[in-house]
mmCIF file of C-alpha atoms in Angstrom:
data_model
loop_
_atom_site.group_PDB
_atom_site.id
_atom_site.type_symbol
_atom_site.label_atom_id
_atom_site.label_comp_id
_atom_site.label_asym_id
_atom_site.label_seq_id
_atom_site.Cartn_x
_atom_site.Cartn_y
_atom_site.Cartn_z
ATOM 1 C CA MET A 1 62.280 18.437 -20.954
ATOM 2 C CA SER A 2 59.047 19.460 -19.358
ATOM 3 C CA SER A 3 56.996 17.350 -17.055
ATOM 4 C CA PHE A 4 53.315 17.506 -16.413
ATOM 5 C CA ILE A 5 51.907 17.178 -12.954
ATOM 6 C CA GLY A 6 48.277 16.228 -13.238
ATOM 7 C CA SER A 7 45.619 16.799 -10.679
ATOM 8 C CA ARG A 8 43.042 14.287 -9.702
ATOM 9 C CA VAL A 9 39.468 15.420 -9.348
ATOM 10 C CA THR A 10 37.143 13.165 -7.447
ATOM 11 C CA GLU A 11 33.439 13.442 -7.101
ATOM 12 C CA VAL A 12 32.199 13.669 -3.538
ATOM 13 C CA ASP A 13 28.968 11.953 -2.670
ATOM 14 C CA ASN A 14 27.117 13.994 -0.057
ATOM 15 C CA LYS A 15 24.928 11.106 1.077
ATOM 16 C CA PRO A 16 25.518 10.117 4.680
ATOM 17 C CA LEU A 17 27.216 6.760 5.015
ATOM 18 C CA GLU A 18 24.955 3.950 6.149
ATOM 19 C CA LYS A 19 25.814 2.587 9.530
ATOM 20 C CA PRO A 20 26.223 -1.171 9.280
ATOM 21 C CA VAL A 21 23.642 -3.096 11.275
ATOM 22 C CA ASP A 22 25.012 -5.522 13.858
ATOM 23 C CA ARG A 23 22.732 -8.432 13.016
ATOM 24 C CA GLU A 24 23.827 -10.284 16.146
ATOM 25 C CA LYS A 25 22.642 -7.485 18.448
ATOM 26 C CA THR A 26 19.861 -5.830 16.453
ATOM 27 C CA CYS A 27 16.371 -7.300 16.375
ATOM 28 C CA PRO A 28 15.121 -7.858 12.791
ATOM 29 C CA LEU A 29 12.013 -6.165 11.473
ATOM 30 C CA LEU A 30 9.018 -7.879 9.908
ATOM 31 C CA LEU A 31 8.952 -6.973 6.231
ATOM 32 C CA ARG A 32 5.632 -7.606 4.526
ATOM 33 C CA VAL A 33 6.348 -8.395 0.868
ATOM 34 C CA PHE A 34 3.805 -8.765 -1.932
ATOM 35 C CA CYS A 35 4.908 -10.436 -5.177
ATOM 36 C CA ASN A 36 3.043 -10.222 -8.458
ATOM 37 C CA SER A 37 3.711 -11.644 -11.894
ATOM 38 C CA GLY A 38 4.810 -9.093 -14.498
ATOM 39 C CA ARG A 39 3.605 -5.900 -12.810
ATOM 40 C CA HIS A 40 3.291 -4.214 -9.439
ATOM 41 C CA HIS A 41 0.029 -4.391 -7.531
ATOM 42 C CA ARG A 42 -2.355 -1.467 -7.958
ATOM 43 C CA GLN A 43 -2.343 1.152 -5.205
ATOM 44 C CA ASP A 44 -6.020 0.547 -4.466
ATOM 45 C CA GLU A 45 -5.207 -3.072 -3.550
ATOM 46 C CA PHE A 46 -3.647 -1.653 -0.366
ATOM 47 C CA ASP A 47 -6.517 0.702 0.537
ATOM 48 C CA ARG A 48 -8.950 0.502 3.462
ATOM 49 C CA GLY A 49 -6.874 -1.923 5.503
ATOM 50 C CA ARG A 50 -6.748 -4.471 2.682
ATOM 51 C CA VAL A 51 -3.615 -6.034 1.236
ATOM 52 C CA PRO A 52 -3.120 -8.385 -1.723
ATOM 53 C CA PRO A 53 -3.577 -12.066 -0.795
ATOM 54 C CA ASN A 54 -0.080 -13.286 -1.731
ATOM 55 C CA GLU A 55 1.844 -11.974 1.279
ATOM 56 C CA LEU A 56 5.348 -13.145 2.090
ATOM 57 C CA GLN A 57 6.630 -12.263 5.562
ATOM 58 C CA ILE A 58 10.386 -11.844 5.891
ATOM 59 C CA TYR A 59 12.338 -11.059 9.040
ATOM 60 C CA THR A 60 15.275 -8.889 7.985
ATOM 61 C CA TRP A 61 17.211 -5.713 8.755
ATOM 62 C CA THR A 62 17.279 -2.266 7.189
ATOM 63 C CA ASP A 63 20.674 -3.007 5.616
ATOM 64 C CA ALA A 64 19.179 -5.837 3.526
ATOM 65 C CA SER A 65 20.027 -5.343 -0.149
ATOM 66 C CA LEU A 66 17.642 -5.850 -3.056
ATOM 67 C CA LYS A 67 19.785 -8.817 -4.162
ATOM 68 C CA GLU A 68 19.421 -10.353 -0.691
ATOM 69 C CA LEU A 69 15.639 -9.866 -0.793
ATOM 70 C CA SER A 70 15.550 -11.438 -4.287
ATOM 71 C CA SER A 71 17.346 -14.496 -2.903
ATOM 72 C CA LEU A 72 14.811 -14.836 -0.083
ATOM 73 C CA VAL A 73 11.914 -14.641 -2.554
ATOM 74 C CA LYS A 74 13.559 -17.300 -4.753
ATOM 75 C CA GLU A 75 13.705 -19.669 -1.768
ATOM 76 C CA VAL A 76 9.901 -19.841 -1.660
ATOM 77 C CA ASN A 77 9.144 -19.235 -5.357
ATOM 78 C CA PRO A 78 10.756 -21.939 -7.547
ATOM 79 C CA GLU A 79 9.676 -20.261 -10.821
ATOM 80 C CA ALA A 80 11.632 -17.123 -9.880
ATOM 81 C CA ARG A 81 14.894 -19.104 -9.644
ATOM 82 C CA ARG A 82 15.283 -19.174 -13.422
ATOM 83 C CA ARG A 83 18.307 -17.290 -14.706
ATOM 84 C CA GLY A 84 17.211 -14.002 -16.255
ATOM 85 C CA THR A 85 14.200 -13.475 -13.977
ATOM 86 C CA PHE A 86 13.755 -9.776 -13.159
ATOM 87 C CA PHE A 87 12.614 -8.455 -9.786
ATOM 88 C CA SER A 88 11.300 -4.876 -9.785
ATOM 89 C CA PHE A 89 11.051 -3.449 -6.252
ATOM 90 C CA ALA A 90 8.734 -0.722 -4.970
ATOM 91 C CA ILE A 91 8.091 0.665 -1.504
ATOM 92 C CA VAL A 92 4.403 0.921 -0.628
ATOM 93 C CA SER A 93 3.853 3.580 2.014
ATOM 94 C CA PRO A 94 0.980 5.718 3.288
ATOM 95 C CA ASP A 95 0.417 8.801 1.135
ATOM 96 C CA ASN A 96 0.756 11.935 3.264
ATOM 97 C CA ARG A 97 -1.242 14.117 0.835
ATOM 98 C CA ARG A 98 -4.380 12.026 0.445
ATOM 99 C CA PRO A 99 -5.972 8.855 1.805
ATOM 100 C CA GLY A 100 -4.377 5.706 0.462
ATOM 101 C CA TYR A 101 -0.919 4.492 -0.419
ATOM 102 C CA HIS A 102 1.934 5.572 -2.658
ATOM 103 C CA LEU A 103 4.236 3.252 -4.664
ATOM 104 C CA ASN A 104 7.857 4.331 -5.069
ATOM 105 C CA ASN A 105 10.094 2.269 -7.385
ATOM 106 C CA ILE A 106 13.471 1.657 -5.757
ATOM 107 C CA GLY A 107 15.323 -0.688 -8.118
ATOM 108 C CA MET A 108 15.545 -3.872 -10.104
ATOM 109 C CA THR A 109 17.624 -7.048 -9.853
ATOM 110 C CA CYS A 110 18.086 -9.958 -12.222
ATOM 111 C CA SER A 111 18.609 -13.576 -11.248
ATOM 112 C CA GLY A 112 22.021 -14.785 -12.379
ATOM 113 C CA ARG A 113 23.314 -11.346 -13.409
ATOM 114 C CA LYS A 114 24.958 -8.460 -11.598
ATOM 115 C CA GLY A 115 23.211 -5.129 -11.811
ATOM 116 C CA PRO A 116 23.552 -1.558 -10.554
ATOM 117 C CA ASP A 117 20.694 -1.911 -8.049
ATOM 118 C CA ASP A 118 21.910 -5.156 -6.429
ATOM 119 C CA SER A 119 23.485 -3.331 -3.481
ATOM 120 C CA VAL A 120 20.636 -0.856 -2.888
ATOM 121 C CA THR A 121 19.495 -1.340 0.698
ATOM 122 C CA LEU A 122 16.177 -0.609 2.365
ATOM 123 C CA ALA A 123 17.927 2.012 4.505
ATOM 124 C CA SER A 124 19.254 3.825 1.415
ATOM 125 C CA THR A 125 15.705 4.299 0.067
ATOM 126 C CA SER A 126 12.569 5.983 1.373
ATOM 127 C CA PHE A 127 11.715 2.800 3.328
ATOM 128 C CA GLN A 128 10.419 3.228 6.865
ATOM 129 C CA ILE A 129 9.596 0.404 9.247
ATOM 130 C CA GLY A 130 5.930 -0.435 8.658
ATOM 131 C CA ASP A 131 6.057 0.123 4.881
ATOM 132 C CA TYR A 132 5.357 -2.754 2.513
ATOM 133 C CA VAL A 133 7.562 -3.940 -0.346
ATOM 134 C CA ASP A 134 5.919 -4.833 -3.659
ATOM 135 C CA ILE A 135 7.885 -6.950 -6.144
ATOM 136 C CA ALA A 136 6.958 -7.401 -9.790
ATOM 137 C CA ILE A 137 8.510 -10.687 -10.938
ATOM 138 C CA SER A 138 9.083 -11.045 -14.681
ATOM 139 C CA LEU A 139 10.249 -14.418 -15.952
ATOM 140 C CA PRO A 140 12.834 -14.449 -18.760
ATOM 141 C CA THR A 141 11.743 -14.296 -22.378
ATOM 142 C CA ARG A 142 12.855 -16.812 -24.995
ATOM 143 C CA GLY A 143 15.282 -14.312 -26.558
ATOM 144 C CA GLY A 144 17.067 -13.873 -23.239
ATOM 145 C CA GLY A 145 16.487 -10.140 -23.053
ATOM 146 C CA PRO A 146 14.705 -8.366 -20.256
ATOM 147 C CA PRO A 147 10.994 -9.086 -20.266
ATOM 148 C CA PRO A 148 8.772 -6.085 -20.674
ATOM 149 C CA LEU A 149 7.075 -5.134 -17.420
ATOM 150 C CA ARG A 150 3.356 -4.813 -17.930
ATOM 151 C CA ARG A 151 1.828 -1.488 -17.057
ATOM 152 C CA ASP A 152 -1.276 -1.349 -14.933
ATOM 153 C CA SER A 153 -4.316 0.741 -15.781
ATOM 154 C CA TRP A 154 -2.621 3.808 -14.229
ATOM 155 C CA GLY A 155 0.447 3.529 -16.477
ATOM 156 C CA ARG A 156 2.736 2.193 -13.749
ATOM 157 C CA MET A 157 4.881 -0.917 -13.925
#
């Protein structure tokens, strides 16, 4: 009788582990959030010292997850509390190659459903203190599927 001894291969993630933030001892940062219905704001809406008018200021930490940020937005936006509402997140940061800002999509969450981006944190993205967060909020469709995000004139969501 022969026996088989199998080997176990595991994939190693080379990303450095995030240090947990001690929220009792660490001062929160001011996160300037801009929400828009169905699509992200255009990059030029952030140019020349201007920002979109619908600013939400949140005091949080770099270990805040996208799901946590969604919950904070839902506290002040009753429409966004509906099950099936999608939140598409983007970091808005100064563009190092030219004047203006750059939008970098970092994930999407859905109200009432678990998703792969729920646990993405600000620290695990390109976010730096001073960057903005832009959230495209898409309310659920009648069929229950994900609503299509509208593209702006530059082809972005």
